[in-house]
């Protein structure tokens, strides 16, 4: 069971986080399509790997992991010590703080906009609901913008796993069809992330296959 295997479709933002992290640390891996149009999550074998029946799952040797954030932190700690994974406990605590916020507060806010626009058939799109979802997410983006006014990266001076767990929002947020509020510091951070091959390769995947159709 040597080597890394990731189960998950590339159209999943949670899978993209893991693939971006693996790119950052330069680890080779095998990826197996699962979830969405590929199915495969309701087999006994998959349930045995992840009882939640969700993607991603990662295996590294004898370690089997689910929950994208835990996987990203494992990759950072194991293969990115001193870069993706800050060595200083204080720096790591700040990356953790923003990562936990991304998981519990930030991601649900932009996924609300995503679900309202992309998961609704065009004929049923309700501009009032879109506006309400954008209004709920905007203060979270404002909070991130205020943080990025003080540091170039979410965790501090250098790029860490916290940038992956928050930066995964950017492609969907900026390309969804709605009237975008302006956030200059997020835009500048976005430009910095675009310098990273893993961001461009994985965090900017089309979500067209996820669109609800009439
Ligand atoms: N908290 C979990 C959420 C995982 C999750 O919701 N995965 C979605 C894709 S983003 C999924 O498996 N959906 C079913 C499918 O793709 O068929 C994580 O971060 O790993």
Short mmCIF file of C-alpha atoms and ligand atoms in Angstrom, two decimals:
data_model
loop_
_atom_site.label_atom_id
_atom_site.label_comp_id
_atom_site.label_asym_id
_atom_site.label_seq_id
_atom_site.Cartn_x
_atom_site.Cartn_y
_atom_site.Cartn_z
CA UNK A 1 0.00 0.00 0.00
CA UNK A 2 2.82 2.40 -0.77
CA UNK A 3 2.13 5.86 -2.17
CA UNK A 4 -0.76 8.28 -2.03
CA UNK A 5 -4.21 7.68 -3.51
CA UNK A 6 -7.00 10.26 -3.59
CA UNK A 7 -10.62 9.37 -4.30
CA UNK A 8 -12.75 12.20 -5.65
CA UNK A 9 -14.01 14.04 -8.71
CA UNK A 10 -12.09 17.19 -9.64
CA UNK A 11 -15.30 19.26 -9.81
CA UNK A 12 -15.54 19.06 -5.98
CA UNK A 13 -14.03 22.05 -4.16
CA UNK A 14 -13.19 19.77 -1.22
CA UNK A 15 -11.26 17.43 -3.51
CA UNK A 16 -9.55 20.41 -5.17
CA UNK A 17 -8.14 21.53 -1.80
CA UNK A 18 -6.37 18.17 -1.41
CA UNK A 19 -5.01 18.15 -4.97
CA UNK A 20 -3.77 21.74 -4.62
CA UNK A 21 -2.02 20.84 -1.33
CA UNK A 22 -0.36 17.80 -2.95
CA UNK A 23 0.86 20.00 -5.80
CA UNK A 24 2.28 22.52 -3.34
CA UNK A 25 4.42 19.87 -1.64
CA UNK A 26 5.34 18.13 -4.90
CA UNK A 27 4.01 14.70 -3.93
CA UNK A 28 3.04 12.20 -6.62
CA UNK A 29 -0.29 10.45 -6.23
CA UNK A 30 -2.92 8.42 -7.99
CA UNK A 31 -6.44 9.90 -8.24
CA UNK A 32 -9.54 7.78 -8.67
CA UNK A 33 -12.74 9.49 -9.89
CA UNK A 34 -15.58 9.10 -7.38
CA UNK A 35 -18.74 10.98 -6.49
CA UNK A 36 -21.03 13.08 -8.66
CA UNK A 37 -21.47 11.65 -12.14
CA UNK A 38 -18.92 8.92 -11.32
CA UNK A 39 -20.89 7.56 -8.33
CA UNK A 40 -19.22 4.77 -6.40
CA UNK A 41 -19.85 6.20 -2.93
CA UNK A 42 -22.61 3.75 -1.97
CA UNK A 43 -20.56 0.57 -2.13
CA UNK A 44 -19.53 -1.36 0.97
CA UNK A 45 -15.91 -0.85 -0.03
CA UNK A 46 -16.26 2.95 -0.17
CA UNK A 47 -18.35 3.08 3.01
CA UNK A 48 -15.55 1.15 4.66
CA UNK A 49 -13.15 3.95 3.68
CA UNK A 50 -15.50 6.83 4.50
CA UNK A 51 -18.71 6.14 6.40
CA UNK A 52 -19.94 9.62 5.36
CA UNK A 53 -19.96 8.40 1.74
CA UNK A 54 -18.44 11.68 0.57
CA UNK A 55 -15.32 12.73 -1.30
CA UNK A 56 -12.44 13.23 -0.80
CA UNK A 57 -10.74 10.25 0.78
CA UNK A 58 -6.98 9.92 0.84
CA UNK A 59 -4.77 6.95 1.58
CA UNK A 60 -1.09 7.39 2.31
CA UNK A 61 0.48 4.02 3.03
CA UNK A 62 -1.50 2.55 5.92
CA UNK A 63 -3.25 5.84 6.79
CA UNK A 64 -6.79 6.31 5.52
CA UNK A 65 -8.30 9.81 5.95
CA UNK A 66 -11.52 11.68 5.18
CA UNK A 67 -12.48 15.35 5.82
CA UNK A 68 -10.69 17.58 3.33
CA UNK A 69 -9.34 19.97 5.94
CA UNK A 70 -7.79 17.16 8.00
CA UNK A 71 -6.27 15.74 4.82
CA UNK A 72 -4.80 19.12 3.82
CA UNK A 73 -3.31 19.58 7.31
CA UNK A 74 -1.84 16.08 7.20
CA UNK A 75 -0.24 16.78 3.81
CA UNK A 76 1.12 20.09 5.08
CA UNK A 77 2.50 18.61 8.31
CA UNK A 78 4.02 15.53 6.66
CA UNK A 79 5.40 16.94 3.43
CA UNK A 80 5.36 20.74 3.86
CA UNK A 81 7.01 21.37 7.20
CA UNK A 82 8.43 24.88 7.33
CA UNK A 83 6.45 26.07 4.31
CA UNK A 84 2.83 24.99 3.94
CA UNK A 85 2.99 23.98 7.63
CA UNK A 86 4.54 26.78 9.70
CA UNK A 87 7.03 25.53 12.28
CA UNK A 88 6.17 28.19 14.85
CA UNK A 89 3.18 27.19 17.03
CA UNK A 90 1.99 30.81 17.03
CA UNK A 91 2.05 31.04 13.25
CA UNK A 92 0.35 27.67 13.01
CA UNK A 93 -2.33 28.75 15.47
CA UNK A 94 -3.20 31.70 13.22
CA UNK A 95 -3.37 29.43 10.18
CA UNK A 96 -5.60 27.10 12.20
CA UNK A 97 -7.82 29.93 13.33
CA UNK A 98 -8.48 31.06 9.75
CA UNK A 99 -8.78 27.48 8.51
CA UNK A 100 -11.41 26.64 11.11
CA UNK A 101 -13.22 29.87 10.28
CA UNK A 102 -13.07 28.95 6.59
CA UNK A 103 -14.65 25.58 7.31
CA UNK A 104 -17.34 26.68 9.72
CA UNK A 105 -18.22 30.19 8.54
CA UNK A 106 -16.64 31.31 5.28
CA UNK A 107 -17.17 28.26 3.06
CA UNK A 108 -20.84 27.81 4.03
CA UNK A 109 -21.41 31.49 3.17
CA UNK A 110 -20.05 31.34 -0.39
CA UNK A 111 -21.48 27.86 -0.93
CA UNK A 112 -24.86 29.45 -0.17
CA UNK A 113 -24.40 31.73 -3.17
CA UNK A 114 -23.10 28.85 -5.27
CA UNK A 115 -26.07 26.64 -4.41
CA UNK A 116 -28.56 29.43 -5.07
CA UNK A 117 -27.16 30.13 -8.54
CA UNK A 118 -25.66 26.88 -9.80
CA UNK A 119 -27.87 24.27 -8.18
CA UNK A 120 -31.10 25.98 -9.27
CA UNK A 121 -32.48 25.42 -12.80
CA UNK A 122 -32.29 28.76 -14.70
CA UNK A 123 -36.09 29.05 -15.02
CA UNK A 124 -36.42 28.88 -11.20
CA UNK A 125 -33.61 31.31 -10.40
CA UNK A 126 -34.90 33.81 -7.85
CA UNK A 127 -32.94 37.12 -7.93
CA UNK A 128 -34.18 37.90 -4.39
CA UNK A 129 -32.67 34.66 -3.08
CA UNK A 130 -29.40 35.34 -4.90
CA UNK A 131 -29.29 38.83 -3.39
CA UNK A 132 -29.98 37.45 0.11
CA UNK A 133 -27.24 34.81 -0.23
CA UNK A 134 -24.74 37.42 -1.49
CA UNK A 135 -25.74 39.76 1.37
CA UNK A 136 -25.10 36.95 3.88
CA UNK A 137 -21.67 36.13 2.39
CA UNK A 138 -20.44 39.69 1.89
CA UNK A 139 -19.56 40.41 5.57
CA UNK A 140 -17.42 37.26 5.61
CA UNK A 141 -15.53 38.46 2.54
CA UNK A 142 -15.21 41.88 4.19
CA UNK A 143 -13.66 40.18 7.23
CA UNK A 144 -11.16 38.30 5.08
CA UNK A 145 -10.41 41.51 3.19
CA UNK A 146 -9.64 43.30 6.47
CA UNK A 147 -7.28 40.49 7.47
CA UNK A 148 -5.52 40.65 4.10
CA UNK A 149 -5.06 44.40 4.52
CA UNK A 150 -2.62 43.52 7.32
CA UNK A 151 -0.85 40.40 5.99
CA UNK A 152 -0.09 39.15 2.46
CA UNK A 153 -1.42 35.66 3.25
CA UNK A 154 -4.29 34.49 5.41
CA UNK A 155 -2.12 32.96 8.14
CA UNK A 156 0.52 35.70 8.08
CA UNK A 157 3.63 36.56 6.08
CA UNK A 158 3.89 33.31 4.14
CA UNK A 159 1.63 30.99 2.15
CA UNK A 160 0.24 28.17 4.35
CA UNK A 161 -2.54 25.56 4.31
CA UNK A 162 -4.92 28.33 5.46
CA UNK A 163 -4.58 29.94 2.03
CA UNK A 164 -5.70 26.69 0.41
CA UNK A 165 -8.70 26.27 2.69
CA UNK A 166 -9.87 29.86 2.09
CA UNK A 167 -8.49 30.41 -1.43
CA UNK A 168 -10.55 27.57 -2.82
CA UNK A 169 -13.49 30.02 -2.71
CA UNK A 170 -12.04 32.44 -5.23
CA UNK A 171 -12.76 30.84 -8.57
CA UNK A 172 -16.41 30.16 -7.81
CA UNK A 173 -17.02 33.47 -6.04
CA UNK A 174 -15.45 35.57 -8.81
CA UNK A 175 -16.96 33.68 -11.74
CA UNK A 176 -20.54 33.27 -10.49
CA UNK A 177 -23.07 35.57 -12.14
CA UNK A 178 -23.99 38.29 -9.62
CA UNK A 179 -23.09 41.88 -8.85
CA UNK A 180 -19.78 41.52 -6.99
CA UNK A 181 -18.81 43.76 -4.08
CA UNK A 182 -15.29 45.15 -4.46
CA UNK A 183 -12.55 43.86 -2.12
CA UNK A 184 -9.13 45.25 -3.04
CA UNK A 185 -7.06 43.17 -0.61
CA UNK A 186 -8.75 39.93 -1.61
CA UNK A 187 -8.09 40.85 -5.25
CA UNK A 188 -4.39 41.42 -4.50
CA UNK A 189 -4.20 38.08 -2.63
CA UNK A 190 -6.00 36.41 -5.58
CA UNK A 191 -3.28 37.75 -7.89
CA UNK A 192 -0.63 36.25 -5.56
CA UNK A 193 -2.38 32.88 -5.60
CA UNK A 194 -2.51 32.95 -9.40
CA UNK A 195 1.30 32.74 -9.34
CA UNK A 196 0.95 29.21 -7.89
CA UNK A 197 0.59 26.35 -10.41
CA UNK A 198 -1.48 24.26 -7.97
CA UNK A 199 -4.04 27.04 -7.63
CA UNK A 200 -4.43 27.45 -11.38
CA UNK A 201 -4.53 23.73 -12.00
CA UNK A 202 -6.94 22.64 -9.29
CA UNK A 203 -8.75 25.57 -7.69
CA UNK A 204 -10.00 26.94 -11.03
CA UNK A 205 -11.84 23.83 -12.25
CA UNK A 206 -15.05 24.32 -14.21
CA UNK A 207 -18.25 23.70 -12.26
CA UNK A 208 -20.41 23.52 -15.36
CA UNK A 209 -21.19 19.82 -14.82
CA UNK A 210 -22.74 20.76 -11.45
CA UNK A 211 -25.27 23.17 -12.94
CA UNK A 212 -28.94 22.32 -12.56
CA UNK A 213 -30.65 22.33 -15.97
CA UNK A 214 -34.25 23.01 -16.92
N1 LIG B 1 -16.71 18.10 5.28
C1 LIG B 1 -16.41 17.23 4.16
C2 LIG B 1 -17.46 17.50 3.08
C3 LIG B 1 -17.28 16.57 1.90
C4 LIG B 1 -18.36 16.79 0.85
O1 LIG B 1 -19.42 17.40 1.11
N2 LIG B 1 -18.12 16.26 -0.34
C5 LIG B 1 -19.09 16.41 -1.41
C6 LIG B 1 -18.40 17.02 -2.63
S1 LIG B 1 -17.78 18.65 -2.30
C7 LIG B 1 -19.56 15.03 -1.83
O2 LIG B 1 -18.93 14.03 -1.60
N3 LIG B 1 -20.74 15.00 -2.46
C8 LIG B 1 -21.28 13.80 -3.01
C9 LIG B 1 -20.77 13.49 -4.38
O3 LIG B 1 -19.83 14.13 -4.85
O4 LIG B 1 -21.33 12.56 -4.99
C10 LIG B 1 -14.99 17.49 3.65
O5 LIG B 1 -14.54 18.64 3.75
O6 LIG B 1 -14.34 16.55 3.17
#
